[in-house]
Amino acid sequence: MNTLAQKDGRNSKYFEIQEDGVFVKNNFAKEINEYKVYFSDIQDDETVFRKKKDPVLIGIVISMVFNSILVTIFINDSYQLSYSIGMIVFVIALFPTLIVGGICNNEFRKENSKSLTASKPIIFSYAKKEMEEVNSFITKIKESKKDYYLREYYKVDNLIPTHVQISRIHWLYESKYINESDAKFILDEIDSKRIIEGL
């Protein structure tokens, strides 16, 4: 599984594991955001973010709606307004509720997301039904990152200075991409090349 597509209403997210990184495409209602995050800029840390609906705020908005209705009824009874004027009064009385609802729109939504620490955002929707798929995809990203570094660094290269190759092998070992015997094997190969070049 090298791709992951997620949809949330009018918004969608698309992730693709490529040879040297992860391509991300966020498609919001009126904007598209595309970028690539290279493996060198992706760390192993994962963060889960959960936000529930704020019951206090929901209660306040419901209370404001009922108060708008009561104010409208009181004004209609006091002034014997016609139906059309009564509706205008109700809309005016409801206006503060609409303002609060618009300002606090994000507080009414439940959000679950999981992200990988990186130089650019790699944020997945993380609802219950998506958890297994997201976790598998993150594991695949980490495996692809490891494969990328092994392809790039776990080799003898005649064009790269020996000390640079040795430091890369040490880094692979410290990062737990290779074990001790793998490290010793490739270091012996590099050392053999150095001896041959010295002859």
PDB file of N, CA, C and O in Angstrom, residues 26-93:
ATOM      1  N   ASN A  26      -3.520  18.053  -0.100  1.00  0.00           N
ATOM      2  CA  ASN A  26      -4.704  18.401   0.687  1.00  0.00           C
ATOM      3  C   ASN A  26      -5.647  19.190  -0.212  1.00  0.00           C
ATOM      4  O   ASN A  26      -5.277  20.230  -0.742  1.00  0.00           O
ATOM      5  N   ASN A  27      -6.855  18.680  -0.379  1.00  0.00           N
ATOM      6  CA  ASN A  27      -7.839  19.320  -1.243  1.00  0.00           C
ATOM      7  C   ASN A  27      -8.980  19.832  -0.366  1.00  0.00           C
ATOM      8  O   ASN A  27      -9.819  19.057   0.081  1.00  0.00           O
ATOM      9  N   PHE A  28      -8.963  21.135  -0.078  1.00  0.00           N
ATOM     10  CA  PHE A  28     -10.007  21.744   0.724  1.00  0.00           C
ATOM     11  C   PHE A  28     -11.078  22.295  -0.215  1.00  0.00           C
ATOM     12  O   PHE A  28     -10.932  22.247  -1.429  1.00  0.00           O
ATOM     13  N   ALA A  29     -12.145  22.828   0.346  1.00  0.00           N
ATOM     14  CA  ALA A  29     -13.289  23.279  -0.455  1.00  0.00           C
ATOM     15  C   ALA A  29     -12.868  24.180  -1.615  1.00  0.00           C
ATOM     16  O   ALA A  29     -13.325  24.007  -2.731  1.00  0.00           O
ATOM     17  N   LYS A  30     -11.969  25.131  -1.351  1.00  0.00           N
ATOM     18  CA  LYS A  30     -11.607  26.082  -2.411  1.00  0.00           C
ATOM     19  C   LYS A  30     -10.108  26.179  -2.641  1.00  0.00           C
ATOM     20  O   LYS A  30      -9.653  27.070  -3.347  1.00  0.00           O
ATOM     21  N   GLU A  31      -9.332  25.285  -2.070  1.00  0.00           N
ATOM     22  CA  GLU A  31      -7.891  25.367  -2.279  1.00  0.00           C
ATOM     23  C   GLU A  31      -7.263  23.981  -2.299  1.00  0.00           C
ATOM     24  O   GLU A  31      -7.753  23.050  -1.669  1.00  0.00           O
ATOM     25  N   ILE A  32      -6.186  23.866  -3.056  1.00  0.00           N
ATOM     26  CA  ILE A  32      -5.421  22.621  -3.124  1.00  0.00           C
ATOM     27  C   ILE A  32      -4.001  22.935  -2.671  1.00  0.00           C
ATOM     28  O   ILE A  32      -3.393  23.908  -3.117  1.00  0.00           O
ATOM     29  N   ASN A  33      -3.490  22.103  -1.767  1.00  0.00           N
ATOM     30  CA  ASN A  33      -2.146  22.287  -1.229  1.00  0.00           C
ATOM     31  C   ASN A  33      -1.352  21.006  -1.507  1.00  0.00           C
ATOM     32  O   ASN A  33      -1.706  19.945  -1.010  1.00  0.00           O
ATOM     33  N   GLU A  34      -0.299  21.113  -2.327  1.00  0.00           N
ATOM     34  CA  GLU A  34       0.517  19.955  -2.684  1.00  0.00           C
ATOM     35  C   GLU A  34       1.969  20.211  -2.306  1.00  0.00           C
ATOM     36  O   GLU A  34       2.480  21.307  -2.525  1.00  0.00           O
ATOM     37  N   TYR A  35       2.639  19.200  -1.763  1.00  0.00           N
ATOM     38  CA  TYR A  35       4.057  19.317  -1.452  1.00  0.00           C
ATOM     39  C   TYR A  35       4.650  17.930  -1.225  1.00  0.00           C
ATOM     40  O   TYR A  35       3.922  16.942  -1.079  1.00  0.00           O
ATOM     41  N   LYS A  36       5.956  17.880  -1.208  1.00  0.00           N
ATOM     42  CA  LYS A  36       6.658  16.620  -0.970  1.00  0.00           C
ATOM     43  C   LYS A  36       7.497  16.768   0.287  1.00  0.00           C
ATOM     44  O   LYS A  36       8.148  17.794   0.496  1.00  0.00           O
ATOM     45  N   VAL A  37       7.491  15.742   1.121  1.00  0.00           N
ATOM     46  CA  VAL A  37       8.314  15.718   2.324  1.00  0.00           C
ATOM     47  C   VAL A  37       9.348  14.612   2.133  1.00  0.00           C
ATOM     48  O   VAL A  37       8.990  13.438   1.991  1.00  0.00           O
ATOM     49  N   TYR A  38      10.613  14.987   2.090  1.00  0.00           N
ATOM     50  CA  TYR A  38      11.675  14.008   1.871  1.00  0.00           C
ATOM     51  C   TYR A  38      11.915  13.186   3.136  1.00  0.00           C
ATOM     52  O   TYR A  38      11.698  13.663   4.251  1.00  0.00           O
ATOM     53  N   PHE A  39      12.371  11.944   2.941  1.00  0.00           N
ATOM     54  CA  PHE A  39      12.604  11.052   4.083  1.00  0.00           C
ATOM     55  C   PHE A  39      13.570  11.665   5.091  1.00  0.00           C
ATOM     56  O   PHE A  39      13.439  11.457   6.297  1.00  0.00           O
ATOM     57  N   SER A  40      14.530  12.446   4.601  1.00  0.00           N
ATOM     58  CA  SER A  40      15.502  13.072   5.511  1.00  0.00           C
ATOM     59  C   SER A  40      14.843  14.088   6.441  1.00  0.00           C
ATOM     60  O   SER A  40      15.394  14.442   7.485  1.00  0.00           O
ATOM     61  N   ASP A  41      13.639  14.544   6.068  1.00  0.00           N
ATOM     62  CA  ASP A  41      12.917  15.527   6.882  1.00  0.00           C
ATOM     63  C   ASP A  41      11.803  14.909   7.725  1.00  0.00           C
ATOM     64  O   ASP A  41      11.024  15.620   8.352  1.00  0.00           O
ATOM     65  N   ILE A  42      11.703  13.575   7.698  1.00  0.00           N
ATOM     66  CA  ILE A  42      10.657  12.885   8.458  1.00  0.00           C
ATOM     67  C   ILE A  42      11.282  12.161   9.642  1.00  0.00           C
ATOM     68  O   ILE A  42      12.236  11.397   9.478  1.00  0.00           O
ATOM     69  N   GLN A  43      10.765  12.402  10.828  1.00  0.00           N
ATOM     70  CA  GLN A  43      11.223  11.713  12.031  1.00  0.00           C
ATOM     71  C   GLN A  43      10.264  10.569  12.362  1.00  0.00           C
ATOM     72  O   GLN A  43       9.220  10.423  11.736  1.00  0.00           O
ATOM     73  N   ASP A  44      10.626   9.788  13.362  1.00  0.00           N
ATOM     74  CA  ASP A  44       9.799   8.627  13.722  1.00  0.00           C
ATOM     75  C   ASP A  44       8.699   8.967  14.732  1.00  0.00           C
ATOM     76  O   ASP A  44       7.836   8.135  15.002  1.00  0.00           O
ATOM     77  N   ASP A  45       8.740  10.164  15.299  1.00  0.00           N
ATOM     78  CA  ASP A  45       7.757  10.532  16.326  1.00  0.00           C
ATOM     79  C   ASP A  45       6.360  10.657  15.735  1.00  0.00           C
ATOM     80  O   ASP A  45       6.178  11.241  14.657  1.00  0.00           O
ATOM     81  N   GLU A  46       5.372  10.124  16.462  1.00  0.00           N
ATOM     82  CA  GLU A  46       3.971  10.207  16.047  1.00  0.00           C
ATOM     83  C   GLU A  46       3.185  10.948  17.126  1.00  0.00           C
ATOM     84  O   GLU A  46       3.451  10.789  18.311  1.00  0.00           O
ATOM     85  N   THR A  47       2.227  11.749  16.701  1.00  0.00           N
ATOM     86  CA  THR A  47       1.390  12.496  17.637  1.00  0.00           C
ATOM     87  C   THR A  47      -0.079  12.264  17.300  1.00  0.00           C
ATOM     88  O   THR A  47      -0.471  12.355  16.140  1.00  0.00           O
ATOM     89  N   VAL A  48      -0.862  11.951  18.334  1.00  0.00           N
ATOM     90  CA  VAL A  48      -2.308  11.779  18.153  1.00  0.00           C
ATOM     91  C   VAL A  48      -3.005  12.977  18.795  1.00  0.00           C
ATOM     92  O   VAL A  48      -2.700  13.348  19.934  1.00  0.00           O
ATOM     93  N   PHE A  49      -3.926  13.580  18.044  1.00  0.00           N
ATOM     94  CA  PHE A  49      -4.674  14.742  18.527  1.00  0.00           C
ATOM     95  C   PHE A  49      -6.160  14.405  18.504  1.00  0.00           C
ATOM     96  O   PHE A  49      -6.678  13.949  17.490  1.00  0.00           O
ATOM     97  N   ARG A  50      -6.823  14.602  19.636  1.00  0.00           N
ATOM     98  CA  ARG A  50      -8.262  14.345  19.711  1.00  0.00           C
ATOM     99  C   ARG A  50      -8.954  15.580  20.290  1.00  0.00           C
ATOM    100  O   ARG A  50      -8.512  16.129  21.287  1.00  0.00           O
ATOM    101  N   LYS A  51     -10.038  15.987  19.626  1.00  0.00           N
ATOM    102  CA  LYS A  51     -10.816  17.119  20.131  1.00  0.00           C
ATOM    103  C   LYS A  51     -12.295  16.750  20.089  1.00  0.00           C
ATOM    104  O   LYS A  51     -12.819  16.362  19.045  1.00  0.00           O
ATOM    105  N   LYS A  52     -12.943  16.852  21.246  1.00  0.00           N
ATOM    106  CA  LYS A  52     -14.375  16.562  21.325  1.00  0.00           C
ATOM    107  C   LYS A  52     -15.161  17.852  21.196  1.00  0.00           C
ATOM    108  O   LYS A  52     -14.628  18.942  21.372  1.00  0.00           O
ATOM    109  N   LYS A  53     -16.448  17.710  20.918  1.00  0.00           N
ATOM    110  CA  LYS A  53     -17.322  18.881  20.874  1.00  0.00           C
ATOM    111  C   LYS A  53     -17.416  19.478  22.272  1.00  0.00           C
ATOM    112  O   LYS A  53     -17.457  18.750  23.256  1.00  0.00           O
ATOM    113  N   ASP A  54     -17.462  20.802  22.340  1.00  0.00           N
ATOM    114  CA  ASP A  54     -17.541  21.490  23.630  1.00  0.00           C
ATOM    115  C   ASP A  54     -19.006  21.561  24.064  1.00  0.00           C
ATOM    116  O   ASP A  54     -19.793  22.350  23.520  1.00  0.00           O
ATOM    117  N   PRO A  55     -19.407  20.738  25.064  1.00  0.00           N
ATOM    118  CA  PRO A  55     -20.819  20.714  25.468  1.00  0.00           C
ATOM    119  C   PRO A  55     -21.299  22.039  26.064  1.00  0.00           C
ATOM    120  O   PRO A  55     -22.466  22.404  25.916  1.00  0.00           O
ATOM    121  N   VAL A  56     -20.408  22.765  26.738  1.00  0.00           N
ATOM    122  CA  VAL A  56     -20.789  24.053  27.344  1.00  0.00           C
ATOM    123  C   VAL A  56     -21.163  25.043  26.242  1.00  0.00           C
ATOM    124  O   VAL A  56     -22.195  25.719  26.319  1.00  0.00           O
ATOM    125  N   LEU A  57     -20.333  25.099  25.197  1.00  0.00           N
ATOM    126  CA  LEU A  57     -20.593  26.026  24.098  1.00  0.00           C
ATOM    127  C   LEU A  57     -21.881  25.654  23.363  1.00  0.00           C
ATOM    128  O   LEU A  57     -22.668  26.524  23.008  1.00  0.00           O
ATOM    129  N   ILE A  58     -22.091  24.361  23.159  1.00  0.00           N
ATOM    130  CA  ILE A  58     -23.324  23.906  22.506  1.00  0.00           C
ATOM    131  C   ILE A  58     -24.537  24.311  23.340  1.00  0.00           C
ATOM    132  O   ILE A  58     -25.546  24.791  22.823  1.00  0.00           O
ATOM    133  N   GLY A  59     -24.408  24.148  24.669  1.00  0.00           N
ATOM    134  CA  GLY A  59     -25.490  24.551  25.573  1.00  0.00           C
ATOM    135  C   GLY A  59     -25.775  26.042  25.496  1.00  0.00           C
ATOM    136  O   GLY A  59     -26.942  26.464  25.499  1.00  0.00           O
ATOM    137  N   ILE A  60     -24.716  26.846  25.407  1.00  0.00           N
ATOM    138  CA  ILE A  60     -24.881  28.305  25.313  1.00  0.00           C
ATOM    139  C   ILE A  60     -25.619  28.673  24.020  1.00  0.00           C
ATOM    140  O   ILE A  60     -26.539  29.499  24.032  1.00  0.00           O
ATOM    141  N   VAL A  61     -25.233  28.045  22.911  1.00  0.00           N
ATOM    142  CA  VAL A  61     -25.877  28.355  21.625  1.00  0.00           C
ATOM    143  C   VAL A  61     -27.347  27.945  21.639  1.00  0.00           C
ATOM    144  O   VAL A  61     -28.223  28.700  21.182  1.00  0.00           O
ATOM    145  N   ILE A  62     -27.646  26.759  22.186  1.00  0.00           N
ATOM    146  CA  ILE A  62     -29.048  26.321  22.289  1.00  0.00           C
ATOM    147  C   ILE A  62     -29.844  27.302  23.152  1.00  0.00           C
ATOM    148  O   ILE A  62     -30.970  27.688  22.824  1.00  0.00           O
ATOM    149  N   SER A  63     -29.245  27.729  24.246  1.00  0.00           N
ATOM    150  CA  SER A  63     -29.901  28.699  25.136  1.00  0.00           C
ATOM    151  C   SER A  63     -30.163  30.018  24.406  1.00  0.00           C
ATOM    152  O   SER A  63     -31.236  30.625  24.549  1.00  0.00           O
ATOM    153  N   MET A  64     -29.188  30.448  23.594  1.00  0.00           N
ATOM    154  CA  MET A  64     -29.357  31.697  22.841  1.00  0.00           C
ATOM    155  C   MET A  64     -30.494  31.577  21.821  1.00  0.00           C
ATOM    156  O   MET A  64     -31.247  32.523  21.607  1.00  0.00           O
ATOM    157  N   VAL A  65     -30.630  30.393  21.200  1.00  0.00           N
ATOM    158  CA  VAL A  65     -31.723  30.180  20.239  1.00  0.00           C
ATOM    159  C   VAL A  65     -33.064  30.290  20.946  1.00  0.00           C
ATOM    160  O   VAL A  65     -33.991  30.971  20.475  1.00  0.00           O
ATOM    161  N   PHE A  66     -33.193  29.618  22.126  1.00  0.00           N
ATOM    162  CA  PHE A  66     -34.454  29.691  22.883  1.00  0.00           C
ATOM    163  C   PHE A  66     -34.748  31.105  23.346  1.00  0.00           C
ATOM    164  O   PHE A  66     -35.895  31.565  23.316  1.00  0.00           O
ATOM    165  N   ASN A  67     -33.703  31.824  23.755  1.00  0.00           N
ATOM    166  CA  ASN A  67     -33.889  33.220  24.177  1.00  0.00           C
ATOM    167  C   ASN A  67     -34.360  34.088  23.001  1.00  0.00           C
ATOM    168  O   ASN A  67     -35.198  34.980  23.178  1.00  0.00           O
ATOM    169  N   SER A  68     -33.820  33.812  21.806  1.00  0.00           N
ATOM    170  CA  SER A  68     -34.250  34.546  20.608  1.00  0.00           C
ATOM    171  C   SER A  68     -35.732  34.307  20.346  1.00  0.00           C
ATOM    172  O   SER A  68     -36.486  35.234  20.006  1.00  0.00           O
ATOM    173  N   ILE A  69     -36.163  33.048  20.499  1.00  0.00           N
ATOM    174  CA  ILE A  69     -37.580  32.707  20.289  1.00  0.00           C
ATOM    175  C   ILE A  69     -38.451  33.417  21.320  1.00  0.00           C
ATOM    176  O   ILE A  69     -39.495  34.004  20.985  1.00  0.00           O
ATOM    177  N   LEU A  70     -38.021  33.401  22.604  1.00  0.00           N
ATOM    178  CA  LEU A  70     -38.800  34.043  23.669  1.00  0.00           C
ATOM    179  C   LEU A  70     -38.892  35.556  23.463  1.00  0.00           C
ATOM    180  O   LEU A  70     -39.958  36.155  23.656  1.00  0.00           O
ATOM    181  N   VAL A  71     -37.784  36.186  23.060  1.00  0.00           N
ATOM    182  CA  VAL A  71     -37.778  37.630  22.797  1.00  0.00           C
ATOM    183  C   VAL A  71     -38.735  37.954  21.653  1.00  0.00           C
ATOM    184  O   VAL A  71     -39.513  38.916  21.710  1.00  0.00           O
ATOM    185  N   THR A  72     -38.693  37.105  20.606  1.00  0.00           N
ATOM    186  CA  THR A  72     -39.582  37.315  19.458  1.00  0.00           C
ATOM    187  C   THR A  72     -41.048  37.201  19.881  1.00  0.00           C
ATOM    188  O   THR A  72     -41.892  38.040  19.495  1.00  0.00           O
ATOM    189  N   ILE A  73     -41.381  36.179  20.666  1.00  0.00           N
ATOM    190  CA  ILE A  73     -42.762  35.987  21.147  1.00  0.00           C
ATOM    191  C   ILE A  73     -43.202  37.182  21.989  1.00  0.00           C
ATOM    192  O   ILE A  73     -44.313  37.712  21.836  1.00  0.00           O
ATOM    193  N   PHE A  74     -42.324  37.638  22.885  1.00  0.00           N
ATOM    194  CA  PHE A  74     -42.645  38.769  23.753  1.00  0.00           C
ATOM    195  C   PHE A  74     -42.912  40.037  22.942  1.00  0.00           C
ATOM    196  O   PHE A  74     -43.902  40.743  23.166  1.00  0.00           O
ATOM    197  N   ILE A  75     -42.036  40.316  21.945  1.00  0.00           N
ATOM    198  CA  ILE A  75     -42.199  41.518  21.119  1.00  0.00           C
ATOM    199  C   ILE A  75     -43.467  41.413  20.256  1.00  0.00           C
ATOM    200  O   ILE A  75     -44.233  42.380  20.124  1.00  0.00           O
ATOM    201  N   ASN A  76     -43.727  40.241  19.702  1.00  0.00           N
ATOM    202  CA  ASN A  76     -44.932  40.040  18.878  1.00  0.00           C
ATOM    203  C   ASN A  76     -46.205  40.256  19.694  1.00  0.00           C
ATOM    204  O   ASN A  76     -47.162  40.877  19.215  1.00  0.00           O
ATOM    205  N   ASP A  77     -46.207  39.699  20.923  1.00  0.00           N
ATOM    206  CA  ASP A  77     -47.392  39.857  21.787  1.00  0.00           C
ATOM    207  C   ASP A  77     -47.573  41.304  22.226  1.00  0.00           C
ATOM    208  O   ASP A  77     -48.698  41.799  22.327  1.00  0.00           O
ATOM    209  N   SER A  78     -46.464  41.970  22.521  1.00  0.00           N
ATOM    210  CA  SER A  78     -46.547  43.348  23.020  1.00  0.00           C
ATOM    211  C   SER A  78     -47.010  44.324  21.946  1.00  0.00           C
ATOM    212  O   SER A  78     -47.753  45.264  22.225  1.00  0.00           O
ATOM    213  N   TYR A  79     -46.549  44.122  20.712  1.00  0.00           N
ATOM    214  CA  TYR A  79     -46.823  45.090  19.655  1.00  0.00           C
ATOM    215  C   TYR A  79     -47.783  44.575  18.582  1.00  0.00           C
ATOM    216  O   TYR A  79     -48.030  45.267  17.599  1.00  0.00           O
ATOM    217  N   GLN A  80     -48.287  43.367  18.752  1.00  0.00           N
ATOM    218  CA  GLN A  80     -49.239  42.777  17.795  1.00  0.00           C
ATOM    219  C   GLN A  80     -48.711  42.877  16.359  1.00  0.00           C
ATOM    220  O   GLN A  80     -49.391  43.395  15.468  1.00  0.00           O
ATOM    221  N   LEU A  81     -47.503  42.349  16.155  1.00  0.00           N
ATOM    222  CA  LEU A  81     -46.861  42.438  14.839  1.00  0.00           C
ATOM    223  C   LEU A  81     -47.440  41.401  13.875  1.00  0.00           C
ATOM    224  O   LEU A  81     -47.920  40.349  14.288  1.00  0.00           O
ATOM    225  N   SER A  82     -47.360  41.705  12.592  1.00  0.00           N
ATOM    226  CA  SER A  82     -47.804  40.735  11.572  1.00  0.00           C
ATOM    227  C   SER A  82     -46.775  39.601  11.479  1.00  0.00           C
ATOM    228  O   SER A  82     -45.656  39.707  11.993  1.00  0.00           O
ATOM    229  N   TYR A  83     -47.170  38.527  10.782  1.00  0.00           N
ATOM    230  CA  TYR A  83     -46.302  37.346  10.667  1.00  0.00           C
ATOM    231  C   TYR A  83     -44.961  37.700  10.009  1.00  0.00           C
ATOM    232  O   TYR A  83     -43.890  37.296  10.483  1.00  0.00           O
ATOM    233  N   SER A  84     -44.984  38.466   8.911  1.00  0.00           N
ATOM    234  CA  SER A  84     -43.752  38.804   8.183  1.00  0.00           C
ATOM    235  C   SER A  84     -42.831  39.688   9.018  1.00  0.00           C
ATOM    236  O   SER A  84     -41.616  39.469   9.058  1.00  0.00           O
ATOM    237  N   ILE A  85     -43.394  40.657   9.720  1.00  0.00           N
ATOM    238  CA  ILE A  85     -42.563  41.516  10.584  1.00  0.00           C
ATOM    239  C   ILE A  85     -42.047  40.712  11.772  1.00  0.00           C
ATOM    240  O   ILE A  85     -40.912  40.884  12.215  1.00  0.00           O
ATOM    241  N   GLY A  86     -42.879  39.791  12.278  1.00  0.00           N
ATOM    242  CA  GLY A  86     -42.450  38.906  13.371  1.00  0.00           C
ATOM    243  C   GLY A  86     -41.247  38.062  12.973  1.00  0.00           C
ATOM    244  O   GLY A  86     -40.337  37.845  13.779  1.00  0.00           O
ATOM    245  N   MET A  87     -41.235  37.591  11.705  1.00  0.00           N
ATOM    246  CA  MET A  87     -40.093  36.799  11.219  1.00  0.00           C
ATOM    247  C   MET A  87     -38.833  37.664  11.129  1.00  0.00           C
ATOM    248  O   MET A  87     -37.736  37.201  11.440  1.00  0.00           O
ATOM    249  N   ILE A  88     -38.994  38.915  10.725  1.00  0.00           N
ATOM    250  CA  ILE A  88     -37.850  39.836  10.661  1.00  0.00           C
ATOM    251  C   ILE A  88     -37.288  40.058  12.062  1.00  0.00           C
ATOM    252  O   ILE A  88     -36.073  40.037  12.269  1.00  0.00           O
ATOM    253  N   VAL A  89     -38.177  40.233  13.037  1.00  0.00           N
ATOM    254  CA  VAL A  89     -37.750  40.407  14.436  1.00  0.00           C
ATOM    255  C   VAL A  89     -36.998  39.160  14.910  1.00  0.00           C
ATOM    256  O   VAL A  89     -35.961  39.243  15.580  1.00  0.00           O
ATOM    257  N   PHE A  90     -37.516  37.969  14.543  1.00  0.00           N
ATOM    258  CA  PHE A  90     -36.884  36.720  14.960  1.00  0.00           C
ATOM    259  C   PHE A  90     -35.472  36.606  14.380  1.00  0.00           C
ATOM    260  O   PHE A  90     -34.526  36.231  15.086  1.00  0.00           O
ATOM    261  N   VAL A  91     -35.319  36.963  13.092  1.00  0.00           N
ATOM    262  CA  VAL A  91     -33.990  36.903  12.456  1.00  0.00           C
ATOM    263  C   VAL A  91     -33.030  37.868  13.148  1.00  0.00           C
ATOM    264  O   VAL A  91     -31.869  37.529  13.403  1.00  0.00           O
ATOM    265  N   ILE A  92     -33.538  39.079  13.478  1.00  0.00           N
ATOM    266  CA  ILE A  92     -32.696  40.061  14.182  1.00  0.00           C
ATOM    267  C   ILE A  92     -32.310  39.538  15.567  1.00  0.00           C
ATOM    268  O   ILE A  92     -31.158  39.646  15.992  1.00  0.00           O
ATOM    269  N   ALA A  93     -33.277  38.923  16.262  1.00  0.00           N
ATOM    270  CA  ALA A  93     -33.000  38.369  17.594  1.00  0.00           C
ATOM    271  C   ALA A  93     -32.035  37.179  17.512  1.00  0.00           C
ATOM    272  O   ALA A  93     -31.264  36.917  18.438  1.00  0.00           O
TER     273      ALA A  93
END
